[in-house]
Amino acid sequence: MSVLLDVRGLSKRYGSTAALHPVSFSIESSEFVAVLGASGCGKSTLLGLLMGIIAQDDGEIVLNGKRIDALPPERRDLAMVFQSYALFSHMTVRSNLSFGLRMKKMSPDERARRINRAVRMCGLHDHLHRFPDELSGGQQQRVALARALVMKAPLTLYDEPLSNLDAKLRDTLRSEIVALHRATGAAALYVTHDPADAATMADCVIVMDEGRIVETGTPHALYRTPALRITAELFGAGNVIDVPVENGMGILGPTLRLRLVERASRVPAARATVVVPAEGIRLTPRSDGEGVVVGSRVAGPLVHYEVSVGNRVLRATVFGTRDVLPWGTPVALAVNDPLHWLDEQPVRGAGA
Ligand code: ADP
């Protein structure tokens, strides 16, 4: 793989607000990258700068080895899919798909070839002669996907494209978008505030907070071994807790002591914020167990428990719903893996 997009020191201020501090990152060809962060963290500003509808204060945007940051949007060779679909309401689906190609003065033959392919890939055969307001939200978003696809751009930018759709359709379209990228080999930069989008779609996730990139990694690494609390909480590992440390052991309960993972940075001496994935805790009913079941919720094949241990409540997820432990059951807890701890200092009293 080679670098397709290289962003270097890109920044934007609005008066005294730094919407984007200087950020640098790159995307390889065919890579699917998600930008994840809460509202106001600078995601739209980043997209606007890449698209060319917002002027940067500083920095460079290089696509395929060429600087594009001084080019107008239509000359940047990027495709775009918006949250609001942004279809032309007075045009049929076919006209919506051909509009960008006509602007590029593409031959009718090539236009037809590209449109037929996109229509096939996005399942739109039956809708070609309809107008956008005759389509459901999911169908409109498929048209928007197809419209990006016909451009054959090496990189497609997505601006929260699924946030107006219901949960089931979101799930389906997540898979379809990823499949489209696998099939075409185009790269994606997918902006979202929904960790589920990032976790299920992306090869690599860029976590943003207050106009900065704060952490980057694969969804798996950000789930299992996040560096920051914000990432741990976004990826929902289950338990992000501040614990006392003695001799390299984190103390989760009176008899639940676990070795902290050893790594390059120094193991914290007195307290640490540790991450314990909910599925990493095993529960065994035992009258002298140090935990007590204080809540349970069945979700498909899983049971999500809340277990009170000392003065804290831990979350434990168990596969299999045949014997759900009732409220008040005393349990022993076991954790297989050494404890992963966060780089940041624990907040006093957090998680206690
Ligand atoms: P997100 O897309 O993650 O919600 P934005 O990029 O829209 O975040 O905004 C980042 C920050 O920049 C916010 O504090 C927002 O209020 C500010 N901001 C965005 N656009 C403007 C603007 N046109 N004028 C002034 N402030 C803005």
XYZ file of C-alpha atoms and ligand atoms in Angstrom:
379
model
C 0.000 0.000 0.000
C 1.153 3.550 -0.626
C 0.186 6.859 0.915
C -2.805 8.345 -0.885
C -3.688 11.335 1.291
C -1.137 13.168 3.370
C -2.365 15.931 5.667
C 0.352 18.025 7.281
C -0.222 20.612 9.980
C -3.711 21.506 8.779
C -5.387 24.100 11.038
C -8.332 26.473 11.270
C -9.370 29.138 13.775
C -12.577 31.111 14.044
C -11.627 34.238 16.003
C -10.404 32.963 19.352
C -11.780 29.407 18.769
C -9.336 26.874 17.385
C -11.787 24.660 15.455
C -8.794 22.585 14.363
C -5.344 22.705 15.942
C -2.612 21.697 13.483
C -3.359 18.040 12.617
C -1.295 15.606 10.580
C -2.254 12.148 9.378
C -2.159 10.032 6.269
C -4.417 7.537 4.523
C -3.087 4.682 2.433
C -4.691 3.727 -0.860
C -7.696 1.426 -0.227
C -7.646 2.188 3.521
C -10.926 2.847 5.351
C -10.315 5.484 8.016
C -12.931 6.719 10.482
C -12.700 10.069 12.266
C -14.528 9.672 15.566
C -15.397 12.321 18.117
C -18.182 14.086 19.979
C -20.061 17.047 18.556
C -17.884 20.166 18.389
C -14.535 18.326 18.236
C -13.719 19.644 14.750
C -14.857 16.821 12.447
C -16.868 19.004 10.066
C -14.110 21.584 9.968
C -11.633 18.890 8.934
C -13.994 17.642 6.210
C -14.690 21.175 4.982
C -10.965 21.850 4.697
C -10.363 18.610 2.783
C -13.265 19.300 0.434
C -12.163 22.864 -0.139
C -15.290 24.622 1.108
C -13.431 26.070 4.124
C -10.095 27.859 3.686
C -7.305 26.617 5.952
C -5.124 28.930 8.030
C -2.094 26.716 7.669
C -0.941 23.310 6.488
C -0.883 21.178 3.384
C -3.174 18.589 1.824
C -1.442 16.230 -0.571
C -3.424 13.698 -2.640
C -1.524 11.182 -4.754
C 1.656 13.239 -4.390
C 0.024 16.513 -5.544
C -0.890 19.454 -3.336
C -4.621 20.087 -3.620
C -5.200 22.626 -0.836
C -5.212 25.592 -3.225
C -7.576 23.906 -5.716
C -11.333 24.571 -5.835
C -13.543 21.685 -4.591
C -14.436 20.381 -8.069
C -10.772 19.912 -8.993
C -9.746 17.942 -5.888
C -10.685 14.478 -7.212
C -12.634 13.576 -4.071
C -16.116 12.078 -3.862
C -18.463 13.096 -1.059
C -21.431 11.487 0.698
C -23.434 13.755 3.015
C -25.606 13.108 6.033
C -28.517 14.893 4.332
C -28.035 12.911 1.058
C -27.921 16.269 -0.835
C -29.688 14.905 -3.931
C -31.178 17.215 -6.557
C -34.894 16.947 -5.805
C -36.022 18.023 -9.289
C -33.953 15.315 -11.009
C -34.603 11.581 -11.361
C -32.171 9.113 -9.825
C -30.537 8.586 -13.234
C -30.063 12.354 -13.716
C -28.654 12.679 -10.200
C -26.116 9.979 -11.019
C -25.122 11.460 -14.362
C -24.917 15.104 -13.232
C -21.322 15.066 -12.013
C -20.207 13.065 -15.052
C -21.814 15.571 -17.436
C -20.019 18.386 -15.624
C -16.803 16.510 -16.382
C -17.884 16.322 -20.030
C -17.693 12.554 -20.023
C -18.819 10.677 -23.137
C -22.357 9.187 -23.061
C -20.906 5.672 -23.377
C -18.613 6.024 -20.386
C -21.414 7.705 -18.404
C -23.744 4.799 -19.114
C -21.068 2.247 -18.180
C -20.344 3.907 -14.849
C -23.995 4.444 -13.989
C -24.926 0.842 -14.825
C -22.130 -0.453 -12.617
C -23.077 1.796 -9.691
C -26.768 0.956 -10.074
C -25.895 -2.744 -9.976
C -23.616 -2.386 -6.949
C -26.112 -0.275 -4.973
C -29.261 -2.211 -5.999
C -31.036 0.749 -7.605
C -32.377 -0.807 -10.859
C -36.000 -0.298 -9.929
C -35.602 3.324 -8.913
C -33.790 4.932 -11.840
C -36.773 6.947 -13.042
C -38.003 8.035 -9.633
C -37.450 11.372 -7.936
C -35.713 11.527 -4.540
C -38.923 12.318 -2.647
C -40.413 9.061 -3.984
C -37.692 7.087 -2.189
C -37.176 6.053 1.445
C -34.270 7.481 3.456
C -32.229 4.313 2.958
C -32.874 4.338 -0.807
C -31.904 8.012 -1.027
C -28.658 7.283 0.783
C -27.969 4.432 -1.673
C -28.403 6.956 -4.508
C -25.938 9.261 -2.745
C -23.489 6.330 -2.469
C -23.941 5.496 -6.144
C -23.413 9.137 -7.056
C -20.071 9.087 -5.248
C -19.196 5.729 -6.810
C -19.631 6.903 -10.435
C -16.976 9.562 -9.890
C -14.331 6.823 -9.444
C -12.413 9.087 -7.084
C -9.488 7.489 -5.222
C -10.905 8.809 -1.919
C -14.503 9.210 -0.754
C -15.308 11.500 2.168
C -18.333 10.587 4.284
C -20.053 13.063 6.584
C -22.114 11.022 9.100
C -24.037 9.413 6.224
C -26.087 7.015 8.357
C -27.215 9.215 11.228
C -30.710 9.838 9.784
C -31.467 6.135 9.375
C -32.913 3.593 11.797
C -30.663 1.074 13.556
C -31.358 -1.928 11.303
C -30.793 0.032 8.099
C -27.643 1.585 9.549
C -26.297 -1.899 10.118
C -27.094 -3.007 6.567
C -25.611 0.112 4.984
C -22.449 -0.134 7.089
C -21.753 -3.517 5.506
C -22.706 -2.273 2.049
C -20.413 0.754 2.220
C -17.458 -1.355 3.357
C -18.198 -3.925 0.626
C -18.269 -1.150 -1.996
C -14.837 -0.003 -0.883
C -13.432 -3.531 -0.901
C -14.820 -4.016 -4.418
C -13.556 -0.736 -5.871
C -10.293 -0.373 -3.932
C -11.088 3.294 -3.189
C -10.039 4.733 0.176
C -12.522 6.290 2.619
C -12.445 8.980 5.263
C -15.595 8.456 7.276
C -16.586 11.078 9.844
C -18.885 9.958 12.641
C -19.800 10.498 16.281
C -20.989 6.869 16.526
C -18.340 4.469 17.869
C -20.263 1.545 16.345
C -19.618 2.960 12.846
C -15.925 3.300 13.590
C -15.634 -0.104 15.263
C -17.439 -2.055 12.572
C -16.253 -0.303 9.405
C -12.784 1.140 9.762
C -9.293 -0.284 9.281
C -7.998 2.631 11.316
C -9.745 5.119 13.622
C -8.657 8.686 14.328
C -10.087 9.869 17.660
C -10.599 13.637 17.916
C -11.221 15.842 20.934
C -11.370 19.632 21.128
C -9.851 20.191 17.676
C -7.018 17.715 18.136
C -6.224 14.171 17.077
C -5.737 12.497 20.438
C -5.336 8.832 19.521
C -5.135 6.658 16.414
C -5.306 2.887 15.977
C -7.217 -0.135 14.748
C -10.664 -0.606 16.331
C -9.321 -3.713 18.072
C -6.348 -1.880 19.616
C -8.482 1.078 20.676
C -10.896 -1.319 22.364
C -8.337 -3.538 24.111
C -5.440 -1.182 24.747
C -6.550 2.463 24.565
C -4.129 5.092 25.833
C -6.773 7.595 26.916
C -9.949 7.510 28.960
C -11.914 9.239 26.186
C -11.033 6.388 23.785
C -11.753 3.696 26.373
C -15.165 5.201 27.037
C -15.983 5.711 23.341
C -15.157 2.085 22.563
C -17.107 0.877 25.574
C -14.708 -1.720 26.979
C -17.046 -2.054 29.947
C -14.991 -1.074 32.967
C -12.707 1.962 33.086
C -11.857 2.278 36.764
C -9.391 3.922 39.068
C -7.779 1.343 41.366
C -5.070 1.309 44.036
C -1.789 -0.335 42.954
C 0.520 -2.383 45.174
C 3.702 -4.048 43.883
C 2.546 -3.866 40.266
C -0.860 -5.374 41.111
C -4.134 -3.518 40.593
C -6.599 -4.058 43.441
C -10.127 -4.500 42.102
C -11.571 -6.110 45.215
C -10.412 -7.550 48.542
C -9.210 -10.777 46.896
C -9.324 -9.666 43.253
C -5.779 -8.511 42.573
C -4.401 -8.520 39.056
C -0.983 -7.867 37.608
C -0.726 -4.698 35.519
C 0.512 -5.167 31.957
C 4.194 -4.365 31.696
C 5.133 -2.059 28.895
C 7.610 0.660 27.982
C 6.128 3.399 30.179
C 6.541 2.906 33.902
C 3.877 0.954 35.743
C 2.054 3.430 38.010
C 3.139 3.138 41.640
C 0.108 4.072 43.715
C -3.026 4.274 41.578
C -3.920 3.528 37.973
C -6.883 3.806 35.668
C -7.379 0.329 34.281
C -9.537 -1.061 31.499
C -11.263 -4.388 32.060
C -13.345 -5.536 29.085
C -16.753 -6.720 30.277
C -16.335 -10.028 28.437
C -13.010 -10.601 30.223
C -14.648 -11.125 33.629
C -15.837 -14.631 34.538
C -18.471 -15.138 37.217
C -18.903 -18.271 39.332
C -21.727 -18.489 41.888
C -20.106 -19.049 45.298
C -21.444 -18.322 48.732
C -18.146 -16.763 49.853
C -17.620 -14.874 46.551
C -16.619 -11.244 46.888
C -19.188 -9.986 44.359
C -22.971 -9.807 44.351
C -25.137 -9.697 41.216
C -27.047 -6.403 41.349
C -28.359 -6.311 37.789
C -28.721 -8.384 34.641
C -29.960 -7.748 31.121
C -30.329 -10.352 28.394
C -29.427 -9.104 24.915
C -29.715 -11.868 22.321
C -27.144 -14.545 23.190
C -25.450 -12.375 25.847
C -26.175 -11.544 29.462
C -24.882 -8.200 30.715
C -24.397 -8.319 34.480
C -23.714 -5.640 37.025
C -21.764 -7.008 39.953
C -21.115 -5.088 43.111
C -17.571 -5.602 44.448
C -16.593 -3.625 47.522
C -17.676 -0.051 46.828
C -17.800 -0.323 43.044
C -19.978 -1.943 40.399
C -18.281 -3.918 37.619
C -19.847 -4.863 34.302
C -19.471 -8.455 33.134
C -20.806 -9.864 29.862
C -21.361 -13.586 29.585
C -22.204 -15.655 26.499
C -25.166 -18.012 26.873
C -28.528 -17.313 28.470
C -29.637 -20.705 29.818
C -28.927 -19.971 33.469
C -29.169 -16.271 34.224
C -27.904 -15.557 37.732
C -30.627 -13.884 39.781
C -30.269 -10.605 41.630
C -28.446 -11.052 44.940
C -26.405 -14.128 43.883
C -22.954 -14.069 45.510
C -20.240 -14.670 42.887
C -16.490 -15.129 42.641
C -14.869 -13.066 39.885
C -11.907 -14.043 37.742
C -10.056 -12.135 35.041
C -7.665 -13.985 32.722
C -5.617 -11.180 31.252
C -3.230 -8.833 33.036
C -4.726 -5.378 33.525
C -4.302 -2.804 30.769
C -3.832 0.662 32.256
C -4.245 4.115 30.728
C -1.359 6.517 30.208
C -3.139 9.458 31.766
C -3.194 10.150 35.491
C -6.330 8.867 37.192
C -8.867 11.487 38.159
C -9.175 11.476 41.931
C -12.175 9.503 43.014
C -13.087 8.472 39.455
C -14.653 5.039 39.183
C -14.587 4.479 42.931
P -18.039 18.797 14.796
O -18.246 18.635 13.317
O -17.116 17.771 15.371
O -19.329 18.888 15.539
P -17.096 21.469 14.096
O -15.960 21.261 13.165
O -18.422 21.833 13.466
O -17.269 20.200 15.043
O -16.734 22.622 15.133
C -15.513 22.696 15.841
C -15.508 23.983 16.668
O -15.427 25.116 15.812
C -16.727 24.180 17.533
O -16.332 24.772 18.735
C -17.586 25.123 16.710
O -18.411 25.890 17.548
C -16.535 25.968 16.026
N -16.999 26.437 14.692
C -17.289 25.657 13.632
N -17.660 26.414 12.569
C -17.612 27.705 12.983
C -17.896 28.978 12.342
N -18.286 29.048 11.057
N -17.747 30.078 13.087
C -17.329 30.020 14.371
N -17.053 28.880 15.031
C -17.193 27.731 14.347
